[in-house]
PDB file of C-alpha atoms and ligand atoms in Angstrom:
ATOM      1  CA  MET A   1      19.761  31.435 -36.777  1.00  0.00           C
ATOM      2  CA  ASN A   2      17.064  30.643 -34.865  1.00  0.00           C
ATOM      3  CA  LEU A   3      16.884  29.064 -31.953  1.00  0.00           C
ATOM      4  CA  ILE A   4      12.879  27.455 -31.120  1.00  0.00           C
ATOM      5  CA  PRO A   5      11.994  25.570 -27.729  1.00  0.00           C
ATOM      6  CA  LEU A   6       9.041  22.948 -29.525  1.00  0.00           C
ATOM      7  CA  PRO A   7       6.897  22.338 -26.973  1.00  0.00           C
ATOM      8  CA  ALA A   8       6.059  18.510 -26.771  1.00  0.00           C
ATOM      9  CA  PHE A   9       4.460  15.856 -24.167  1.00  0.00           C
ATOM     10  CA  GLN A  10       4.082  17.521 -20.898  1.00  0.00           C
ATOM     11  CA  ASP A  11       6.848  19.531 -19.939  1.00  0.00           C
ATOM     12  CA  ASN A  12       9.614  19.100 -23.079  1.00  0.00           C
ATOM     13  CA  TYR A  13      11.191  21.325 -24.953  1.00  0.00           C
ATOM     14  CA  LEU A  14      12.680  19.782 -28.328  1.00  0.00           C
ATOM     15  CA  TRP A  15      15.554  22.328 -29.636  1.00  0.00           C
ATOM     16  CA  LEU A  16      15.674  23.361 -32.846  1.00  0.00           C
ATOM     17  CA  LEU A  17      18.096  25.487 -35.118  1.00  0.00           C
ATOM     18  CA  HIS A  18      17.998  26.790 -37.713  1.00  0.00           C
ATOM     19  CA  ASP A  19      19.402  29.233 -40.484  1.00  0.00           C
ATOM     20  CA  GLY A  20      16.291  29.326 -42.458  1.00  0.00           C
ATOM     21  CA  GLN A  21      17.152  26.593 -44.904  1.00  0.00           C
ATOM     22  CA  ARG A  22      19.155  24.063 -42.594  1.00  0.00           C
ATOM     23  CA  ALA A  23      17.559  22.739 -39.431  1.00  0.00           C
ATOM     24  CA  LEU A  24      19.214  20.738 -36.709  1.00  0.00           C
ATOM     25  CA  VAL A  25      16.962  19.055 -33.503  1.00  0.00           C
ATOM     26  CA  VAL A  26      17.675  17.971 -30.099  1.00  0.00           C
ATOM     27  CA  ASP A  27      16.613  14.782 -28.316  1.00  0.00           C
ATOM     28  CA  PRO A  28      13.014  14.475 -30.334  1.00  0.00           C
ATOM     29  CA  GLY A  29      10.868  12.676 -28.456  1.00  0.00           C
ATOM     30  CA  ASP A  30       8.401  13.095 -30.735  1.00  0.00           C
ATOM     31  CA  ALA A  31       8.565  13.293 -34.154  1.00  0.00           C
ATOM     32  CA  GLU A  32       4.777  15.211 -35.136  1.00  0.00           C
ATOM     33  CA  PRO A  33       6.317  18.762 -34.060  1.00  0.00           C
ATOM     34  CA  VAL A  34       9.163  18.611 -35.547  1.00  0.00           C
ATOM     35  CA  ARG A  35       8.160  17.373 -39.199  1.00  0.00           C
ATOM     36  CA  LYS A  36       5.153  20.188 -38.861  1.00  0.00           C
ATOM     37  CA  PHE A  37       7.522  23.005 -38.081  1.00  0.00           C
ATOM     38  CA  LEU A  38      10.124  21.467 -40.400  1.00  0.00           C
ATOM     39  CA  THR A  39       7.070  22.000 -43.110  1.00  0.00           C
ATOM     40  CA  GLU A  40       5.366  24.914 -42.280  1.00  0.00           C
ATOM     41  CA  ARG A  41       8.948  26.810 -42.858  1.00  0.00           C
ATOM     42  CA  GLY A  42      10.256  24.772 -45.696  1.00  0.00           C
ATOM     43  CA  LEU A  43      13.441  23.658 -43.772  1.00  0.00           C
ATOM     44  CA  GLN A  44      15.903  20.836 -44.140  1.00  0.00           C
ATOM     45  CA  LEU A  45      16.610  18.348 -40.974  1.00  0.00           C
ATOM     46  CA  GLU A  46      20.014  18.328 -41.351  1.00  0.00           C
ATOM     47  CA  ALA A  47      20.861  16.637 -38.045  1.00  0.00           C
ATOM     48  CA  ILE A  48      18.985  14.724 -35.170  1.00  0.00           C
ATOM     49  CA  LEU A  49      21.638  15.651 -31.566  1.00  0.00           C
ATOM     50  CA  VAL A  50      20.795  13.085 -29.071  1.00  0.00           C
ATOM     51  CA  THR A  51      21.732  13.944 -25.109  1.00  0.00           C
ATOM     52  CA  HIS A  52      20.358  10.187 -23.320  1.00  0.00           C
ATOM     53  CA  HIS A  53      18.635   7.550 -23.927  1.00  0.00           C
ATOM     54  CA  HIS A  54      15.459   8.318 -21.856  1.00  0.00           C
ATOM     55  CA  PRO A  55      12.286   7.291 -24.520  1.00  0.00           C
ATOM     56  CA  ASP A  56      11.057  11.048 -24.312  1.00  0.00           C
ATOM     57  CA  HIS A  57      14.232  12.006 -25.997  1.00  0.00           C
ATOM     58  CA  ILE A  58      14.537   9.541 -28.319  1.00  0.00           C
ATOM     59  CA  GLY A  59      10.688   8.959 -29.321  1.00  0.00           C
ATOM     60  CA  GLY A  60      10.557  10.244 -32.478  1.00  0.00           C
ATOM     61  CA  LEU A  61      14.323   9.268 -33.948  1.00  0.00           C
ATOM     62  CA  ASP A  62      13.200   6.886 -36.104  1.00  0.00           C
ATOM     63  CA  ALA A  63      10.543   8.470 -38.097  1.00  0.00           C
ATOM     64  CA  LEU A  64      12.333  11.636 -38.488  1.00  0.00           C
ATOM     65  CA  ARG A  65      15.659  10.048 -39.612  1.00  0.00           C
ATOM     66  CA  ASP A  66      13.577   7.634 -42.062  1.00  0.00           C
ATOM     67  CA  ALA A  67      11.241  10.895 -43.311  1.00  0.00           C
ATOM     68  CA  THR A  68      14.055  13.147 -43.703  1.00  0.00           C
ATOM     69  CA  GLY A  69      17.446  11.273 -43.806  1.00  0.00           C
ATOM     70  CA  ALA A  70      19.132  13.595 -41.269  1.00  0.00           C
ATOM     71  CA  ARG A  71      22.060  12.285 -39.811  1.00  0.00           C
ATOM     72  CA  VAL A  72      21.775  10.939 -35.881  1.00  0.00           C
ATOM     73  CA  TYR A  73      24.415  11.889 -33.841  1.00  0.00           C
ATOM     74  CA  GLY A  74      24.190  10.659 -29.823  1.00  0.00           C
ATOM     75  CA  PRO A  75      26.324   9.084 -26.771  1.00  0.00           C
ATOM     76  CA  ALA A  76      28.480   6.698 -27.655  1.00  0.00           C
ATOM     77  CA  ARG A  77      27.807   4.458 -23.757  1.00  0.00           C
ATOM     78  CA  GLU A  78      24.039   3.976 -24.290  1.00  0.00           C
ATOM     79  CA  ARG A  79      21.807   2.581 -26.356  1.00  0.00           C
ATOM     80  CA  ILE A  80      20.086   4.553 -28.852  1.00  0.00           C
ATOM     81  CA  PRO A  81      18.185   2.906 -32.414  1.00  0.00           C
ATOM     82  CA  GLN A  82      21.173   2.785 -34.820  1.00  0.00           C
ATOM     83  CA  PRO A  83      22.704   4.027 -37.008  1.00  0.00           C
ATOM     84  CA  LEU A  84      24.011   6.449 -35.020  1.00  0.00           C
ATOM     85  CA  GLU A  85      27.352   8.754 -35.051  1.00  0.00           C
ATOM     86  CA  PRO A  86      28.580   7.968 -31.835  1.00  0.00           C
ATOM     87  CA  LEU A  87      30.501  10.945 -29.517  1.00  0.00           C
ATOM     88  CA  SER A  88      31.757  11.034 -26.144  1.00  0.00           C
ATOM     89  CA  GLU A  89      34.004  13.675 -24.264  1.00  0.00           C
ATOM     90  CA  GLY A  90      36.563  15.662 -26.463  1.00  0.00           C
ATOM     91  CA  ASP A  91      34.806  14.984 -29.845  1.00  0.00           C
ATOM     92  CA  ARG A  92      33.453  17.351 -31.926  1.00  0.00           C
ATOM     93  CA  ILE A  93      30.635  17.691 -35.026  1.00  0.00           C
ATOM     94  CA  GLU A  94      29.941  20.473 -37.838  1.00  0.00           C
ATOM     95  CA  VAL A  95      26.659  20.948 -38.052  1.00  0.00           C
ATOM     96  CA  LEU A  96      24.783  23.875 -39.594  1.00  0.00           C
ATOM     97  CA  GLY A  97      28.278  24.995 -40.768  1.00  0.00           C
ATOM     98  CA  LEU A  98      28.549  24.834 -36.645  1.00  0.00           C
ATOM     99  CA  SER A  99      31.173  23.439 -34.221  1.00  0.00           C
ATOM    100  CA  PHE A 100      29.883  21.834 -31.853  1.00  0.00           C
ATOM    101  CA  GLU A 101      32.116  20.224 -28.709  1.00  0.00           C
ATOM    102  CA  VAL A 102      30.952  16.975 -26.979  1.00  0.00           C
ATOM    103  CA  PHE A 103      31.102  16.494 -22.798  1.00  0.00           C
ATOM    104  CA  ASP A 104      30.526  13.796 -21.086  1.00  0.00           C
ATOM    105  CA  VAL A 105      28.204  14.473 -18.298  1.00  0.00           C
ATOM    106  CA  PRO A 106      26.748  11.768 -16.459  1.00  0.00           C
ATOM    107  CA  GLY A 107      24.831  11.371 -13.554  1.00  0.00           C
ATOM    108  CA  HIS A 108      21.097  11.340 -15.219  1.00  0.00           C
ATOM    109  CA  THR A 109      22.646   8.400 -16.725  1.00  0.00           C
ATOM    110  CA  ALA A 110      25.640   6.834 -17.055  1.00  0.00           C
ATOM    111  CA  GLY A 111      26.407   7.862 -20.506  1.00  0.00           C
ATOM    112  CA  HIS A 112      24.698  11.402 -20.960  1.00  0.00           C
ATOM    113  CA  ILE A 113      26.473  14.149 -23.319  1.00  0.00           C
ATOM    114  CA  ALA A 114      25.937  17.641 -23.658  1.00  0.00           C
ATOM    115  CA  TYR A 115      26.279  19.369 -27.309  1.00  0.00           C
ATOM    116  CA  PHE A 116      28.444  23.087 -26.874  1.00  0.00           C
ATOM    117  CA  CYS A 117      29.210  25.708 -29.309  1.00  0.00           C
ATOM    118  CA  LYS A 118      31.378  28.448 -28.326  1.00  0.00           C
ATOM    119  CA  ASP A 119      29.447  31.146 -30.967  1.00  0.00           C
ATOM    120  CA  VAL A 120      26.250  31.012 -32.415  1.00  0.00           C
ATOM    121  CA  ASP A 121      25.593  34.610 -33.329  1.00  0.00           C
ATOM    122  CA  ASP A 122      28.299  36.391 -31.035  1.00  0.00           C
ATOM    123  CA  ALA A 123      27.090  33.757 -27.974  1.00  0.00           C
ATOM    124  CA  PRO A 124      27.812  30.153 -26.970  1.00  0.00           C
ATOM    125  CA  LEU A 125      25.032  27.663 -27.188  1.00  0.00           C
ATOM    126  CA  LEU A 126      24.583  24.408 -24.793  1.00  0.00           C
ATOM    127  CA  PHE A 127      22.568  21.441 -25.501  1.00  0.00           C
ATOM    128  CA  CYS A 128      22.212  19.680 -21.949  1.00  0.00           C
ATOM    129  CA  GLY A 129      19.498  17.610 -22.269  1.00  0.00           C
ATOM    130  CA  ASP A 130      18.293  16.116 -18.668  1.00  0.00           C
ATOM    131  CA  THR A 131      21.452  17.504 -16.827  1.00  0.00           C
ATOM    132  CA  LEU A 132      21.309  20.923 -15.980  1.00  0.00           C
ATOM    133  CA  PHE A 133      17.416  22.482 -15.525  1.00  0.00           C
ATOM    134  CA  SER A 134      16.931  26.005 -14.762  1.00  0.00           C
ATOM    135  CA  GLY A 135      17.469  26.487 -11.087  1.00  0.00           C
ATOM    136  CA  GLY A 136      17.546  22.891 -10.691  1.00  0.00           C
ATOM    137  CA  CYS A 137      19.481  19.900 -11.880  1.00  0.00           C
ATOM    138  CA  GLY A 138      18.279  15.934 -13.274  1.00  0.00           C
ATOM    139  CA  ARG A 139      17.577  13.317 -11.211  1.00  0.00           C
ATOM    140  CA  LEU A 140      20.216  10.571 -10.456  1.00  0.00           C
ATOM    141  CA  PHE A 141      18.952   7.422 -12.128  1.00  0.00           C
ATOM    142  CA  GLU A 142      22.366   6.083 -13.248  1.00  0.00           C
ATOM    143  CA  GLY A 143      24.767   8.205 -11.704  1.00  0.00           C
ATOM    144  CA  THR A 144      26.145   9.198  -8.283  1.00  0.00           C
ATOM    145  CA  PRO A 145      26.594  12.235  -6.739  1.00  0.00           C
ATOM    146  CA  ALA A 146      30.486  12.638  -7.241  1.00  0.00           C
ATOM    147  CA  GLN A 147      29.881  11.959 -11.107  1.00  0.00           C
ATOM    148  CA  MET A 148      26.658  14.311 -11.615  1.00  0.00           C
ATOM    149  CA  LEU A 149      28.287  17.118  -9.160  1.00  0.00           C
ATOM    150  CA  VAL A 150      31.990  16.952 -11.708  1.00  0.00           C
ATOM    151  CA  SER A 151      29.649  16.971 -14.755  1.00  0.00           C
ATOM    152  CA  LEU A 152      27.204  20.161 -13.736  1.00  0.00           C
ATOM    153  CA  GLU A 153      30.697  22.068 -12.573  1.00  0.00           C
ATOM    154  CA  LYS A 154      31.741  21.174 -16.374  1.00  0.00           C
ATOM    155  CA  LEU A 155      28.722  23.504 -17.670  1.00  0.00           C
ATOM    156  CA  ALA A 156      29.198  25.859 -14.712  1.00  0.00           C
ATOM    157  CA  ALA A 157      32.776  26.750 -15.790  1.00  0.00           C
ATOM    158  CA  LEU A 158      31.373  27.347 -19.204  1.00  0.00           C
ATOM    159  CA  PRO A 159      31.142  31.302 -20.616  1.00  0.00           C
ATOM    160  CA  GLY A 160      28.844  33.393 -18.243  1.00  0.00           C
ATOM    161  CA  THR A 161      27.159  34.311 -21.872  1.00  0.00           C
ATOM    162  CA  THR A 162      26.283  30.329 -22.175  1.00  0.00           C
ATOM    163  CA  ARG A 163      22.514  29.804 -23.481  1.00  0.00           C
ATOM    164  CA  VAL A 164      21.445  26.900 -21.706  1.00  0.00           C
ATOM    165  CA  CYS A 165      18.703  25.086 -23.249  1.00  0.00           C
ATOM    166  CA  CYS A 166      17.780  22.391 -21.261  1.00  0.00           C
ATOM    167  CA  THR A 167      14.720  19.995 -22.291  1.00  0.00           C
ATOM    168  CA  HIS A 168      12.464  20.419 -19.402  1.00  0.00           C
ATOM    169  CA  GLU A 169      10.704  23.161 -18.430  1.00  0.00           C
ATOM    170  CA  TYR A 170      10.785  22.522 -14.557  1.00  0.00           C
ATOM    171  CA  THR A 171      12.023  25.972 -13.494  1.00  0.00           C
ATOM    172  CA  LEU A 172       8.973  27.411 -11.592  1.00  0.00           C
ATOM    173  CA  SER A 173       8.929  24.259  -9.397  1.00  0.00           C
ATOM    174  CA  ASN A 174      13.010  24.314  -9.269  1.00  0.00           C
ATOM    175  CA  LEU A 175      12.709  27.861  -7.984  1.00  0.00           C
ATOM    176  CA  LYS A 176      10.274  27.229  -5.267  1.00  0.00           C
ATOM    177  CA  PHE A 177      12.680  24.599  -3.988  1.00  0.00           C
ATOM    178  CA  ALA A 178      15.616  26.888  -4.960  1.00  0.00           C
ATOM    179  CA  THR A 179      14.046  29.149  -2.757  1.00  0.00           C
ATOM    180  CA  ALA A 180      13.460  27.086   0.416  1.00  0.00           C
ATOM    181  CA  VAL A 181      17.521  26.371  -0.045  1.00  0.00           C
ATOM    182  CA  GLU A 182      18.107  30.324   0.081  1.00  0.00           C
ATOM    183  CA  ALA A 183      15.326  32.090   0.803  1.00  0.00           C
ATOM    184  CA  GLY A 184      17.913  35.186   0.997  1.00  0.00           C
ATOM    185  CA  ASN A 185      19.287  35.404  -2.302  1.00  0.00           C
ATOM    186  CA  LEU A 186      18.013  38.172  -3.965  1.00  0.00           C
ATOM    187  CA  GLN A 187      18.726  37.520  -7.543  1.00  0.00           C
ATOM    188  CA  LEU A 188      16.820  34.234  -7.085  1.00  0.00           C
ATOM    189  CA  GLU A 189      13.753  35.964  -6.315  1.00  0.00           C
ATOM    190  CA  HIS A 190      13.726  38.541  -8.947  1.00  0.00           C
ATOM    191  CA  TYR A 191      14.043  35.381 -11.261  1.00  0.00           C
ATOM    192  CA  ARG A 192      11.053  33.619  -9.700  1.00  0.00           C
ATOM    193  CA  GLN A 193       9.245  36.870 -10.346  1.00  0.00           C
ATOM    194  CA  GLN A 194      10.103  37.268 -14.124  1.00  0.00           C
ATOM    195  CA  CYS A 195       9.756  32.967 -14.726  1.00  0.00           C
ATOM    196  CA  GLU A 196       6.323  33.791 -12.769  1.00  0.00           C
ATOM    197  CA  GLN A 197       5.064  36.057 -15.465  1.00  0.00           C
ATOM    198  CA  ARG A 198       6.626  34.828 -18.041  1.00  0.00           C
ATOM    199  CA  ARG A 199       4.637  31.543 -17.733  1.00  0.00           C
ATOM    200  CA  SER A 200       1.880  33.187 -17.154  1.00  0.00           C
ATOM    201  CA  HIS A 201       1.706  34.291 -20.322  1.00  0.00           C
ATOM    202  CA  GLY A 202       2.672  30.458 -21.537  1.00  0.00           C
ATOM    203  CA  GLU A 203       5.951  31.291 -22.735  1.00  0.00           C
ATOM    204  CA  PRO A 204       9.185  29.443 -21.885  1.00  0.00           C
ATOM    205  CA  THR A 205      11.513  30.279 -19.155  1.00  0.00           C
ATOM    206  CA  LEU A 206      14.137  29.235 -21.220  1.00  0.00           C
ATOM    207  CA  PRO A 207      17.048  29.477 -22.485  1.00  0.00           C
ATOM    208  CA  SER A 208      18.951  30.310 -19.231  1.00  0.00           C
ATOM    209  CA  THR A 209      22.531  31.492 -18.979  1.00  0.00           C
ATOM    210  CA  ILE A 210      25.151  29.754 -17.228  1.00  0.00           C
ATOM    211  CA  ALA A 211      25.672  33.312 -15.434  1.00  0.00           C
ATOM    212  CA  LEU A 212      22.216  33.293 -14.314  1.00  0.00           C
ATOM    213  CA  GLU A 213      22.383  29.723 -12.839  1.00  0.00           C
ATOM    214  CA  ARG A 214      25.582  30.705 -11.394  1.00  0.00           C
ATOM    215  CA  SER A 215      24.179  32.834  -9.132  1.00  0.00           C
ATOM    216  CA  ILE A 216      20.280  30.984  -8.215  1.00  0.00           C
ATOM    217  CA  ASN A 217      20.959  27.552  -8.637  1.00  0.00           C
ATOM    218  CA  PRO A 218      21.165  25.513  -5.563  1.00  0.00           C
ATOM    219  CA  PHE A 219      22.677  22.388  -7.245  1.00  0.00           C
ATOM    220  CA  LEU A 220      26.053  25.075  -8.901  1.00  0.00           C
ATOM    221  CA  ARG A 221      26.434  26.362  -5.348  1.00  0.00           C
ATOM    222  CA  THR A 222      27.257  24.149  -2.916  1.00  0.00           C
ATOM    223  CA  GLY A 223      30.608  25.630  -2.021  1.00  0.00           C
ATOM    224  CA  ILE A 224      28.158  28.704  -0.851  1.00  0.00           C
ATOM    225  CA  PRO A 225      28.070  28.562   2.868  1.00  0.00           C
ATOM    226  CA  ALA A 226      24.530  29.543   3.177  1.00  0.00           C
ATOM    227  CA  VAL A 227      23.538  26.580   0.864  1.00  0.00           C
ATOM    228  CA  ALA A 228      26.029  24.655   2.659  1.00  0.00           C
ATOM    229  CA  ARG A 229      24.124  25.617   5.803  1.00  0.00           C
ATOM    230  CA  ALA A 230      20.753  24.760   4.643  1.00  0.00           C
ATOM    231  CA  ALA A 231      22.132  21.397   3.822  1.00  0.00           C
ATOM    232  CA  HIS A 232      23.119  20.798   6.737  1.00  0.00           C
ATOM    233  CA  ASP A 233      20.174  21.942   8.893  1.00  0.00           C
ATOM    234  CA  HIS A 234      17.756  19.869   6.596  1.00  0.00           C
ATOM    235  CA  SER A 235      19.787  16.773   6.885  1.00  0.00           C
ATOM    236  CA  GLY A 236      23.261  16.612   8.707  1.00  0.00           C
ATOM    237  CA  ALA A 237      25.261  16.880   5.688  1.00  0.00           C
ATOM    238  CA  ASP A 238      29.215  17.917   5.899  1.00  0.00           C
ATOM    239  CA  GLU A 239      29.098  21.501   4.913  1.00  0.00           C
ATOM    240  CA  ALA A 240      32.738  21.220   3.992  1.00  0.00           C
ATOM    241  CA  ASP A 241      31.895  18.321   1.653  1.00  0.00           C
ATOM    242  CA  PRO A 242      30.758  19.802  -1.662  1.00  0.00           C
ATOM    243  CA  VAL A 243      29.639  15.901  -2.639  1.00  0.00           C
ATOM    244  CA  ALA A 244      27.798  15.476   0.491  1.00  0.00           C
ATOM    245  CA  VAL A 245      25.963  18.950  -0.015  1.00  0.00           C
ATOM    246  CA  PHE A 246      24.978  18.135  -3.209  1.00  0.00           C
ATOM    247  CA  ALA A 247      23.386  14.833  -2.436  1.00  0.00           C
ATOM    248  CA  ALA A 248      21.757  16.456   0.109  1.00  0.00           C
ATOM    249  CA  LEU A 249      20.185  18.842  -1.692  1.00  0.00           C
ATOM    250  CA  ARG A 250      18.954  16.089  -4.421  1.00  0.00           C
ATOM    251  CA  GLN A 251      17.775  13.968  -1.858  1.00  0.00           C
ATOM    252  CA  TRP A 252      16.036  17.145  -0.200  1.00  0.00           C
ATOM    253  CA  LYS A 253      14.592  18.068  -3.424  1.00  0.00           C
ATOM    254  CA  ASN A 254      13.001  14.366  -4.640  1.00  0.00           C
ATOM    255  CA  GLY A 255      11.050  14.409  -1.877  1.00  0.00           C
ATOM    256  CA  PHE A 256      10.256  18.460  -2.257  1.00  0.00           C
ATOM    257  CA  ARG A 257       6.585  19.790  -2.976  1.00  0.00           C
TER     258      ARG A 257
HETATM  259 ZN1   ZN B 301      15.648  11.851 -18.966  1.00  0.00          ZN
HETATM  260 ZN1   ZN B 302      13.588  13.970 -20.415  1.00  0.00          ZN
END
């Protein structure tokens, strides 16, 4: 299987998975880069997987469906252009001969879902939309900090080797914030240097892995004393309350430059 991040807009990746003949694409905000790639490689688009309703994730949906006849899967609880197979927690879909499990991950939007396959060429794969980013997480447009924390904990509990396919290249700015929160984290510093190098060569920093995110992403580290202390020092959050720590971090990040 080939896993390709097709760049779109400012900083989106349209993730495409293919076996040389058949392909799936996740959150096609723009149909054009996808159509071009399919044509160049002679690929048949079998399925479109949607994580949430934001325009930069569904903008190319109708055009791609019409051009390819691909089957569309998406969140049951959001308004997505029809026809669509509605999915929610516990559902499974078979695409490209792979079995994907669906998780509800509300927070960024109310009905946001994620797709997890436990074995793609010997490693698990996660398409998490705008819920988890490398070094960060999505803004809370429709959900509460408590909801988002549960969603992130669900993803953090996946196997460490899981490749994390996030939809935006926000890594460097996220790591700048992560460093402000947890300056003494050596793995974070090392990863930041690696990502700076990749970006300076125009390469994506993604996919990340769950193991890496657990060790560097402050939003998955609300229970780590240094992180909780930083949230407390910044806005007085109760260090013993992960939801308060998470809410303080998210608020802090919103105004961080
Ligand atoms: Zn979004
Ligand atoms: Zn987005």
